[in-house]
Short mmCIF file of C-alpha atoms and ligand atoms in Angstrom, two decimals:
data_model
loop_
_atom_site.label_atom_id
_atom_site.label_comp_id
_atom_site.label_asym_id
_atom_site.label_seq_id
_atom_site.Cartn_x
_atom_site.Cartn_y
_atom_site.Cartn_z
CA UNK Q 1 31.02 -45.15 -42.10
CA UNK Q 2 32.32 -45.99 -45.55
CA UNK Q 3 35.66 -44.46 -46.56
CA UNK Q 4 34.04 -42.60 -49.47
CA UNK Q 5 31.40 -41.00 -47.21
CA UNK Q 6 34.11 -39.92 -44.79
CA UNK Q 7 36.11 -38.46 -47.67
CA UNK Q 8 33.07 -36.42 -48.75
CA UNK Q 9 32.62 -35.03 -45.22
CA UNK Q 10 36.31 -34.17 -44.88
CA UNK Q 11 36.35 -32.55 -48.32
CA UNK Q 12 33.23 -30.47 -47.68
CA UNK Q 13 34.58 -29.34 -44.30
CA UNK Q 14 37.76 -28.25 -46.07
CA UNK Q 15 35.71 -26.40 -48.69
CA UNK Q 16 33.74 -24.58 -45.97
CA UNK Q 17 36.96 -23.62 -44.22
CA UNK Q 18 38.46 -22.34 -47.46
CA UNK Q 19 35.36 -20.26 -48.18
CA UNK Q 20 34.98 -18.87 -44.64
CA UNK Q 21 36.40 -15.38 -44.19
CA UNK Q 22 39.21 -14.96 -41.67
CA UNK Q 23 37.94 -13.96 -38.24
CA UNK Q 24 36.38 -10.51 -38.25
CA UNK Q 25 36.38 -10.03 -42.01
CA UNK Q 26 32.57 -10.02 -42.03
CA UNK Q 27 32.77 -6.69 -40.16
CA UNK Q 28 33.67 -4.90 -43.39
CA UNK Q 29 32.39 -6.75 -46.47
CA UNK Q 30 32.74 -3.45 -48.34
CA UNK Q 31 35.14 -0.60 -47.46
CA UNK Q 32 34.06 1.18 -44.24
CA UNK Q 33 32.38 4.57 -44.68
CA UNK Q 34 32.05 7.34 -42.14
CA UNK Q 35 33.51 10.55 -40.80
CA UNK Q 36 36.59 11.24 -38.67
CA UNK Q 37 37.40 14.36 -36.68
CA UNK Q 38 41.14 14.61 -37.43
CA UNK Q 39 41.51 16.26 -40.86
CA UNK Q 40 39.53 19.35 -39.86
CA UNK Q 41 39.55 19.54 -36.08
CA UNK Q 42 42.71 17.71 -34.89
CA UNK Q 43 42.38 17.53 -31.09
CA UNK Q 44 39.81 20.36 -30.83
CA UNK Q 45 36.91 17.95 -30.30
CA UNK Q 46 34.06 17.79 -27.80
CA UNK Q 47 30.67 16.18 -27.45
CA UNK Q 48 28.81 19.10 -28.99
CA UNK Q 49 30.98 18.89 -32.13
CA UNK Q 50 30.45 15.15 -32.47
CA UNK Q 51 26.71 15.28 -31.84
CA UNK Q 52 26.13 18.24 -34.15
CA UNK Q 53 28.24 16.53 -36.82
CA UNK Q 54 26.09 13.40 -36.53
CA UNK Q 55 22.96 15.57 -36.79
CA UNK Q 56 24.37 17.26 -39.90
CA UNK Q 57 25.21 13.89 -41.42
CA UNK Q 58 21.56 12.93 -41.10
CA UNK Q 59 20.20 16.25 -42.40
CA UNK Q 60 22.59 16.30 -45.37
CA UNK Q 61 21.85 12.71 -46.40
CA UNK Q 62 25.39 11.55 -45.63
CA UNK Q 63 24.28 8.89 -43.18
CA UNK Q 64 21.81 7.52 -45.69
CA UNK Q 65 24.48 7.60 -48.40
CA UNK Q 66 26.42 5.11 -46.26
CA UNK Q 67 28.63 7.20 -43.94
CA UNK Q 68 27.64 5.41 -40.76
CA UNK Q 69 30.84 5.37 -38.69
CA UNK Q 70 31.36 8.51 -36.60
CA UNK Q 71 34.96 8.32 -35.48
CA UNK Q 72 36.73 10.44 -32.87
CA UNK Q 73 40.44 10.69 -33.59
CA UNK Q 74 43.24 11.73 -31.24
CA UNK Q 75 42.45 13.88 -28.20
CA UNK Q 76 39.24 12.45 -26.74
CA UNK Q 77 40.61 11.15 -23.44
CA UNK Q 78 41.91 12.57 -20.18
CA UNK Q 79 45.69 13.03 -20.14
CA UNK Q 80 46.00 10.31 -17.48
CA UNK Q 81 44.37 6.95 -16.91
CA UNK Q 82 42.28 6.70 -13.69
CA UNK Q 83 43.55 5.10 -10.46
CA UNK Q 84 42.65 1.64 -11.81
CA UNK Q 85 44.44 2.20 -15.09
CA UNK Q 86 41.25 2.72 -17.10
CA UNK Q 87 40.94 5.15 -19.98
CA UNK Q 88 38.54 8.01 -19.25
CA UNK Q 89 36.97 10.41 -21.72
CA UNK Q 90 38.00 14.05 -21.22
CA UNK Q 91 35.68 15.14 -18.42
CA UNK Q 92 35.43 18.77 -19.52
CA UNK Q 93 34.95 18.22 -23.23
CA UNK Q 94 32.80 15.08 -22.94
CA UNK Q 95 30.91 15.79 -19.69
CA UNK Q 96 28.18 13.23 -20.45
CA UNK Q 97 30.79 10.48 -20.81
CA UNK Q 98 31.77 8.23 -23.67
CA UNK Q 99 28.97 5.73 -23.10
CA UNK Q 100 26.39 8.52 -23.47
CA UNK Q 101 28.07 9.70 -26.67
CA UNK Q 102 27.89 6.17 -28.05
CA UNK Q 103 24.22 5.98 -27.09
CA UNK Q 104 23.56 9.28 -28.89
CA UNK Q 105 25.15 7.93 -32.07
CA UNK Q 106 23.52 4.51 -31.89
CA UNK Q 107 20.07 6.03 -31.37
CA UNK Q 108 20.55 7.83 -34.70
CA UNK Q 109 21.71 4.84 -36.69
CA UNK Q 110 25.46 5.47 -36.47
CA UNK Q 111 28.38 3.38 -35.27
CA UNK Q 112 30.77 4.82 -32.69
CA UNK Q 113 34.50 4.98 -33.41
CA UNK Q 114 37.46 5.81 -31.17
CA UNK Q 115 41.20 6.21 -31.63
CA UNK Q 116 44.29 5.20 -29.72
CA UNK Q 117 47.94 4.31 -30.32
CA UNK Q 118 49.71 1.00 -29.93
CA UNK Q 119 52.52 2.72 -28.03
CA UNK Q 120 52.75 4.33 -24.60
CA UNK Q 121 51.19 7.62 -25.75
CA UNK Q 122 49.12 8.75 -28.71
CA UNK Q 123 50.69 11.05 -31.29
CA UNK Q 124 49.13 14.02 -29.46
CA UNK Q 125 50.36 12.80 -26.05
CA UNK Q 126 47.28 11.08 -24.57
CA UNK Q 127 47.57 7.65 -22.86
CA UNK Q 128 48.38 4.85 -25.33
CA UNK Q 129 47.33 1.21 -25.35
CA UNK Q 130 50.66 -0.46 -24.62
CA UNK Q 131 50.23 -3.11 -21.87
CA UNK Q 132 46.57 -2.09 -21.44
CA UNK Q 133 45.15 -3.77 -24.54
CA UNK Q 134 42.72 -6.18 -22.85
CA UNK Q 135 41.62 -3.64 -20.26
CA UNK Q 136 40.99 -1.01 -22.95
CA UNK Q 137 39.09 -3.39 -25.22
CA UNK Q 138 36.76 -4.14 -22.30
CA UNK Q 139 36.29 -0.44 -21.68
CA UNK Q 140 35.51 0.18 -25.37
CA UNK Q 141 32.96 -2.65 -25.39
CA UNK Q 142 31.31 -1.21 -22.25
CA UNK Q 143 30.98 2.16 -24.02
CA UNK Q 144 29.48 0.58 -27.14
CA UNK Q 145 32.48 1.29 -29.37
CA UNK Q 146 32.17 -0.25 -32.85
CA UNK Q 147 35.38 0.90 -34.54
CA UNK Q 148 38.93 1.37 -33.25
CA UNK Q 149 41.74 3.11 -35.14
CA UNK Q 150 45.08 2.20 -33.58
CA UNK Q 151 47.95 4.51 -34.49
CA UNK Q 152 51.70 3.93 -34.17
CA UNK Q 153 53.32 6.75 -32.18
CA UNK Q 154 55.60 6.10 -29.16
CA UNK Q 155 56.13 2.44 -30.10
CA UNK Q 156 59.89 2.26 -29.51
CA UNK Q 157 61.03 -1.38 -29.58
CA UNK Q 158 57.62 -2.71 -30.65
CA UNK Q 159 56.90 -4.82 -33.75
CA UNK Q 160 53.75 -3.93 -35.64
CA UNK Q 161 52.47 -7.45 -36.48
CA UNK Q 162 52.69 -8.50 -32.81
CA UNK Q 163 51.29 -5.28 -31.41
CA UNK Q 164 48.26 -5.24 -33.72
CA UNK Q 165 47.65 -8.96 -33.21
CA UNK Q 166 47.53 -8.38 -29.48
CA UNK Q 167 44.92 -5.64 -29.79
CA UNK Q 168 42.98 -7.79 -32.28
CA UNK Q 169 42.88 -10.57 -29.69
CA UNK Q 170 41.80 -8.12 -27.02
CA UNK Q 171 38.96 -6.85 -29.21
CA UNK Q 172 37.81 -10.41 -29.93
CA UNK Q 173 37.99 -11.22 -26.20
CA UNK Q 174 35.80 -8.19 -25.43
CA UNK Q 175 32.93 -10.04 -27.08
CA UNK Q 176 31.86 -6.98 -29.10
CA UNK Q 177 32.29 -6.84 -32.88
CA UNK Q 178 34.67 -3.90 -33.37
CA UNK Q 179 36.14 -2.86 -36.72
CA UNK Q 180 39.89 -2.63 -36.30
CA UNK Q 181 41.68 0.05 -38.33
CA UNK Q 182 45.45 -0.45 -38.40
CA UNK Q 183 47.41 2.77 -38.73
CA UNK Q 184 51.17 2.19 -38.85
CA UNK Q 185 51.46 4.27 -42.03
CA UNK Q 186 52.47 1.33 -44.24
CA UNK Q 187 55.87 1.10 -42.49
CA UNK Q 188 55.96 -2.69 -42.17
CA UNK Q 189 53.91 -3.51 -45.28
CA UNK Q 190 50.72 -4.42 -43.40
CA UNK Q 191 49.14 -5.63 -46.65
CA UNK Q 192 51.39 -8.69 -46.29
CA UNK Q 193 50.35 -9.60 -42.71
CA UNK Q 194 47.30 -7.68 -41.50
CA UNK Q 195 44.46 -9.52 -43.22
CA UNK Q 196 42.55 -11.34 -40.48
CA UNK Q 197 43.98 -8.97 -37.84
CA UNK Q 198 42.32 -5.73 -38.92
CA UNK Q 199 39.69 -4.93 -41.53
CA UNK Q 200 41.71 -2.02 -42.95
CA UNK Q 201 45.27 -0.81 -42.77
CA UNK Q 202 46.86 2.46 -43.70
CA UNK Q 203 49.26 2.06 -46.61
CA UNK Q 204 50.85 5.52 -46.38
CA UNK Q 205 51.78 8.45 -44.19
CA UNK Q 206 49.24 11.20 -43.62
CA UNK Q 207 47.28 12.87 -46.39
CA UNK Q 208 47.56 16.64 -46.94
CA UNK Q 209 44.70 18.64 -48.39
CA UNK Q 210 46.32 19.31 -51.76
CA UNK Q 211 47.06 17.68 -55.11
CA UNK Q 212 50.74 16.72 -54.62
CA UNK Q 213 52.27 19.05 -52.01
CA UNK Q 214 54.56 17.88 -49.21
CA UNK Q 215 54.12 19.30 -45.69
CA UNK Q 216 56.36 17.64 -43.10
CA UNK Q 217 54.85 14.14 -42.68
CA UNK Q 218 51.84 14.89 -44.90
CA UNK Q 219 51.58 14.44 -48.67
CA UNK Q 220 49.01 15.38 -51.30
CA UNK Q 221 46.60 12.72 -52.48
CA UNK Q 222 48.04 12.28 -56.00
CA UNK Q 223 51.33 11.06 -54.52
CA UNK Q 224 49.45 8.67 -52.21
CA UNK Q 225 47.37 7.48 -55.16
CA UNK Q 226 50.41 6.50 -57.19
CA UNK Q 227 51.81 4.58 -54.20
CA UNK Q 228 48.74 2.30 -54.35
CA UNK Q 229 49.44 0.95 -57.84
CA UNK Q 230 51.21 -2.27 -56.73
CA UNK Q 231 48.89 -2.91 -53.77
CA UNK Q 232 45.56 -3.65 -55.48
CA UNK Q 233 45.89 -7.41 -55.20
CA UNK Q 234 46.10 -7.32 -51.40
CA UNK Q 235 42.62 -5.86 -50.83
CA UNK Q 236 39.28 -7.62 -50.78
CA UNK Q 237 36.13 -8.07 -48.71
CA UNK Q 238 37.02 -7.66 -45.04
CA UNK Q 239 40.62 -6.56 -45.65
CA UNK Q 240 41.12 -3.17 -47.27
CA UNK Q 241 44.09 -0.98 -48.14
CA UNK Q 242 43.58 2.47 -46.61
CA UNK Q 243 45.33 5.37 -48.39
CA UNK Q 244 44.04 7.71 -45.62
CA UNK Q 245 40.92 9.75 -45.01
CA UNK Q 246 39.21 12.09 -47.44
CA UNK Q 247 40.08 15.77 -47.79
CA UNK Q 248 37.03 16.52 -49.97
CA UNK Q 249 35.66 19.91 -48.91
CA UNK Q 250 38.85 21.01 -47.15
CA UNK Q 251 40.90 24.08 -48.08
CA UNK Q 252 43.92 23.63 -50.35
CA UNK Q 253 42.23 22.02 -53.35
CA UNK Q 254 40.09 23.03 -56.30
CA UNK Q 255 36.65 21.59 -56.91
CA UNK Q 256 38.15 19.46 -59.70
CA UNK Q 257 40.76 18.08 -57.28
CA UNK Q 258 38.10 17.19 -54.70
CA UNK Q 259 36.10 15.42 -57.42
CA UNK Q 260 39.07 13.46 -58.76
CA UNK Q 261 40.31 12.60 -55.23
CA UNK Q 262 36.89 11.15 -54.43
CA UNK Q 263 36.60 9.33 -57.78
CA UNK Q 264 40.00 7.70 -57.43
CA UNK Q 265 39.46 6.71 -53.79
CA UNK Q 266 36.35 4.92 -55.09
CA UNK Q 267 38.38 3.23 -57.85
CA UNK Q 268 40.79 2.08 -55.11
CA UNK Q 269 37.95 0.60 -53.02
CA UNK Q 270 39.38 2.81 -50.28
CA UNK Q 271 37.56 3.34 -47.00
CA UNK Q 272 35.49 6.51 -47.47
CA UNK Q 273 36.04 8.40 -44.24
CA UNK Q 274 35.05 12.04 -44.76
CA UNK Q 275 37.30 14.56 -43.02
CA UNK Q 276 35.50 17.86 -43.58
CA UNK Q 277 33.25 20.02 -41.40
CA UNK Q 278 29.96 18.49 -42.52
CA UNK Q 279 28.01 21.09 -40.52
CA UNK Q 280 29.22 23.80 -42.88
CA UNK Q 281 29.76 22.18 -46.25
CA UNK Q 282 29.03 23.73 -49.61
CA UNK Q 283 26.61 22.21 -52.10
CA UNK Q 284 29.59 21.21 -54.28
CA UNK Q 285 31.18 19.25 -51.43
CA UNK Q 286 27.85 17.68 -50.51
CA UNK Q 287 27.21 16.64 -54.10
CA UNK Q 288 30.59 14.94 -54.38
CA UNK Q 289 30.40 13.10 -51.06
CA UNK Q 290 26.84 11.86 -51.60
CA UNK Q 291 26.93 10.91 -55.29
CA UNK Q 292 25.42 7.47 -54.98
CA UNK Q 293 26.55 6.27 -58.41
CA UNK Q 294 30.16 7.06 -57.57
CA UNK Q 295 29.91 5.61 -54.05
CA UNK Q 296 28.50 2.44 -55.62
CA UNK Q 297 31.82 1.87 -57.40
CA UNK Q 298 33.63 1.92 -54.06
CA UNK Q 299 31.03 -0.26 -52.38
CA UNK Q 300 30.68 -2.79 -55.19
CA UNK Q 301 30.13 -6.24 -53.62
CA UNK Q 302 32.87 -7.90 -55.68
CA UNK Q 303 35.33 -5.98 -53.51
CA UNK Q 304 38.12 -5.55 -56.05
CA UNK Q 305 40.58 -2.70 -55.70
CA UNK Q 306 41.25 -0.89 -58.97
CA UNK Q 307 44.57 0.29 -60.31
CA UNK Q 308 46.17 2.26 -63.13
CA UNK Q 309 45.97 0.91 -66.68
CA UNK Q 310 48.14 3.49 -68.37
CA UNK Q 311 49.68 6.93 -68.01
CA UNK Q 312 50.83 8.81 -71.08
CA UNK Q 313 50.34 12.07 -72.95
CA UNK Q 314 46.67 11.13 -73.32
CA UNK Q 315 46.18 11.24 -69.55
CA UNK Q 316 45.89 8.51 -66.93
CA UNK Q 317 43.39 5.66 -67.21
CA UNK Q 318 42.40 3.91 -63.99
CA UNK Q 319 40.03 0.94 -63.84
CA UNK Q 320 38.23 -1.29 -61.35
CA UNK Q 321 36.45 -4.57 -61.91
CA UNK Q 322 32.85 -4.57 -60.67
CA UNK Q 323 30.29 -7.31 -60.07
CA UNK Q 324 28.20 -8.76 -62.93
CA UNK Q 325 30.90 -8.23 -65.53
CA UNK Q 326 30.85 -4.44 -65.17
CA UNK Q 327 33.83 -2.08 -65.00
CA UNK Q 328 34.60 1.37 -63.69
CA UNK Q 329 36.96 3.51 -65.78
CA UNK Q 330 38.40 6.85 -64.73
CA UNK Q 331 40.19 9.20 -67.11
CA UNK Q 332 42.36 11.68 -65.18
CA UNK Q 333 44.00 14.81 -66.55
CA UNK Q 334 47.13 15.14 -64.35
CA UNK Q 335 48.48 18.17 -66.22
CA UNK Q 336 48.28 21.82 -65.23
CA UNK Q 337 46.10 22.72 -68.23
CA UNK Q 338 42.70 21.76 -69.48
CA UNK Q 339 42.89 19.21 -72.32
CA UNK Q 340 40.76 17.55 -74.93
CA UNK Q 341 41.05 13.85 -74.08
CA UNK Q 342 39.98 10.78 -75.99
CA UNK Q 343 39.36 7.18 -74.95
CA UNK Q 344 39.21 4.48 -77.55
CA UNK Q 345 37.53 1.73 -75.55
CA UNK Q 346 39.10 -0.88 -77.83
CA UNK Q 347 42.49 0.04 -76.33
CA UNK Q 348 41.39 -1.10 -72.88
CA UNK Q 349 42.58 -4.69 -73.10
CA UNK Q 350 40.93 -5.69 -69.79
CA UNK Q 351 37.58 -5.34 -71.62
CA UNK Q 352 38.64 -8.22 -73.86
CA UNK Q 353 37.05 -6.68 -76.93
CA UNK Q 354 33.57 -6.87 -75.35
CA UNK Q 355 30.84 -4.36 -76.05
CA UNK Q 356 29.58 -2.24 -73.14
CA UNK Q 357 27.08 0.49 -72.45
CA UNK Q 358 28.82 3.60 -71.10
CA UNK Q 359 27.48 5.89 -68.40
CA UNK Q 360 29.26 9.12 -67.44
CA UNK Q 361 28.76 9.25 -63.66
CA UNK Q 362 29.55 12.90 -62.84
CA UNK Q 363 27.49 14.16 -65.77
CA UNK Q 364 24.85 11.51 -64.89
CA UNK Q 365 24.30 10.68 -68.54
CA UNK Q 366 24.26 7.53 -70.69
CA UNK Q 367 26.69 8.00 -73.56
CA UNK Q 368 25.90 5.06 -75.83
CA UNK Q 369 28.25 2.11 -76.19
CA UNK Q 370 31.94 1.32 -76.52
CA UNK Q 371 31.82 1.30 -80.33
CA UNK Q 372 32.14 5.09 -80.18
CA UNK Q 373 35.24 6.72 -78.69
CA UNK Q 374 34.80 9.01 -75.72
CA UNK Q 375 36.11 12.49 -76.32
CA UNK Q 376 35.79 15.41 -73.92
CA UNK Q 377 37.43 18.50 -72.48
CA UNK Q 378 38.80 17.62 -69.04
CA UNK Q 379 39.98 20.45 -66.80
CA UNK Q 380 43.37 20.35 -65.07
CA UNK Q 381 43.39 17.65 -62.35
CA UNK Q 382 39.79 16.72 -63.15
CA UNK Q 383 38.37 13.35 -64.22
CA UNK Q 384 35.72 11.77 -66.35
CA UNK Q 385 34.33 8.70 -64.57
CA UNK Q 386 32.40 5.89 -66.26
CA UNK Q 387 30.50 2.73 -65.42
CA UNK Q 388 30.56 0.15 -68.20
CA UNK Q 389 27.79 -2.46 -68.32
CA UNK Q 390 27.91 -5.42 -70.74
CA UNK Q 391 25.72 -4.66 -73.78
CA UNK Q 392 23.10 -7.37 -74.35
C1 GLA Y 1 48.76 10.14 -37.07
C2 GLA Y 1 47.71 9.49 -37.96
C3 GLA Y 1 46.65 10.50 -38.32
C4 GLA Y 1 46.01 11.04 -37.05
C5 GLA Y 1 47.07 11.63 -36.11
C6 GLA Y 1 46.51 11.94 -34.75
O1 GLA Y 1 49.48 11.13 -37.75
O2 GLA Y 1 48.30 8.95 -39.12
O3 GLA Y 1 45.66 9.92 -39.15
O4 GLA Y 1 45.30 10.01 -36.41
O5 GLA Y 1 48.14 10.72 -35.92
O6 GLA Y 1 47.49 12.41 -33.86
#
């Protein structure tokens, strides 16, 4: 072979390698969507709850809006491993067994998610994964598990990068594609090491269902939101920052706060994991969670995480780059009073002076183009959310 031909082959192999996603990244080309039991039910979970939730997700249109992962959080297992060291689903609360629960979900077009901890016990005191990683991954694969959230309680003396890498290797060895959700609360800056190990990693402690309250280890979503500002550059297809699950529909917030929480999680390209009781949700909650134009911002194939452009007396402006030269812009009123707010599109330097058509997503109305300022009354803690499309 001539030297030049060899050089071409070597160069194209290098180009393919550079373009190929790290192992497992294809499991989450856009941020994972689904439901998780923790925010509403904590450890009060059983097979009837999970199955009726899945049924309600179908009836309400949530599954078809993209919420396909049904994830059990802490409290699904027996308090002890069996005589062979295997994890066992709680026999009283899941009498049909975990495999049957997975089958129920799969038959209805869902993926099946489970939870554990990297340490010796879970946060609620159930058996943890430490020293059982490969055995557990095999068990999960045999049950048809598609998604594993691995938490960080009871991990004395452990190092997060090593612990999560070990479970990643165990999941790969199981032979089943399993989304791996890293949950060490942002302690060791997982955005700097977890890409290629998990598809998403928590960047914060736990969310509380409120605007900016503090309750022991939980914090309101506005505080978590502001913590994401420097992290946008670390996210992308297959490797997402996770500012924790949604509290839309849960007590402690106004309708405006649910709407802005959801809007800004979409601007962040955050995983959209609903945490409400979907069997008993109001129309308002349903309409937020299933707004396909807002979800489309989160799920945009370019996979960019948005961030804050400015915060001043005129409110906060958040933005996210979308595919095909489009942009999402979110105007947030963080004050305690309703305010008349104005956006002069020319001030948004990321638009580079271009002309765009403007659609108001919550009002579901085309507003014209960026030659005209936007001006509107925005309630306390509410948003106006826009998609901008290049004008021809
Ligand atoms: C931690 C996690 C939560 C939840 C609970 C379960 O606090 O961060 O998301 O999984 O544990 O015990």
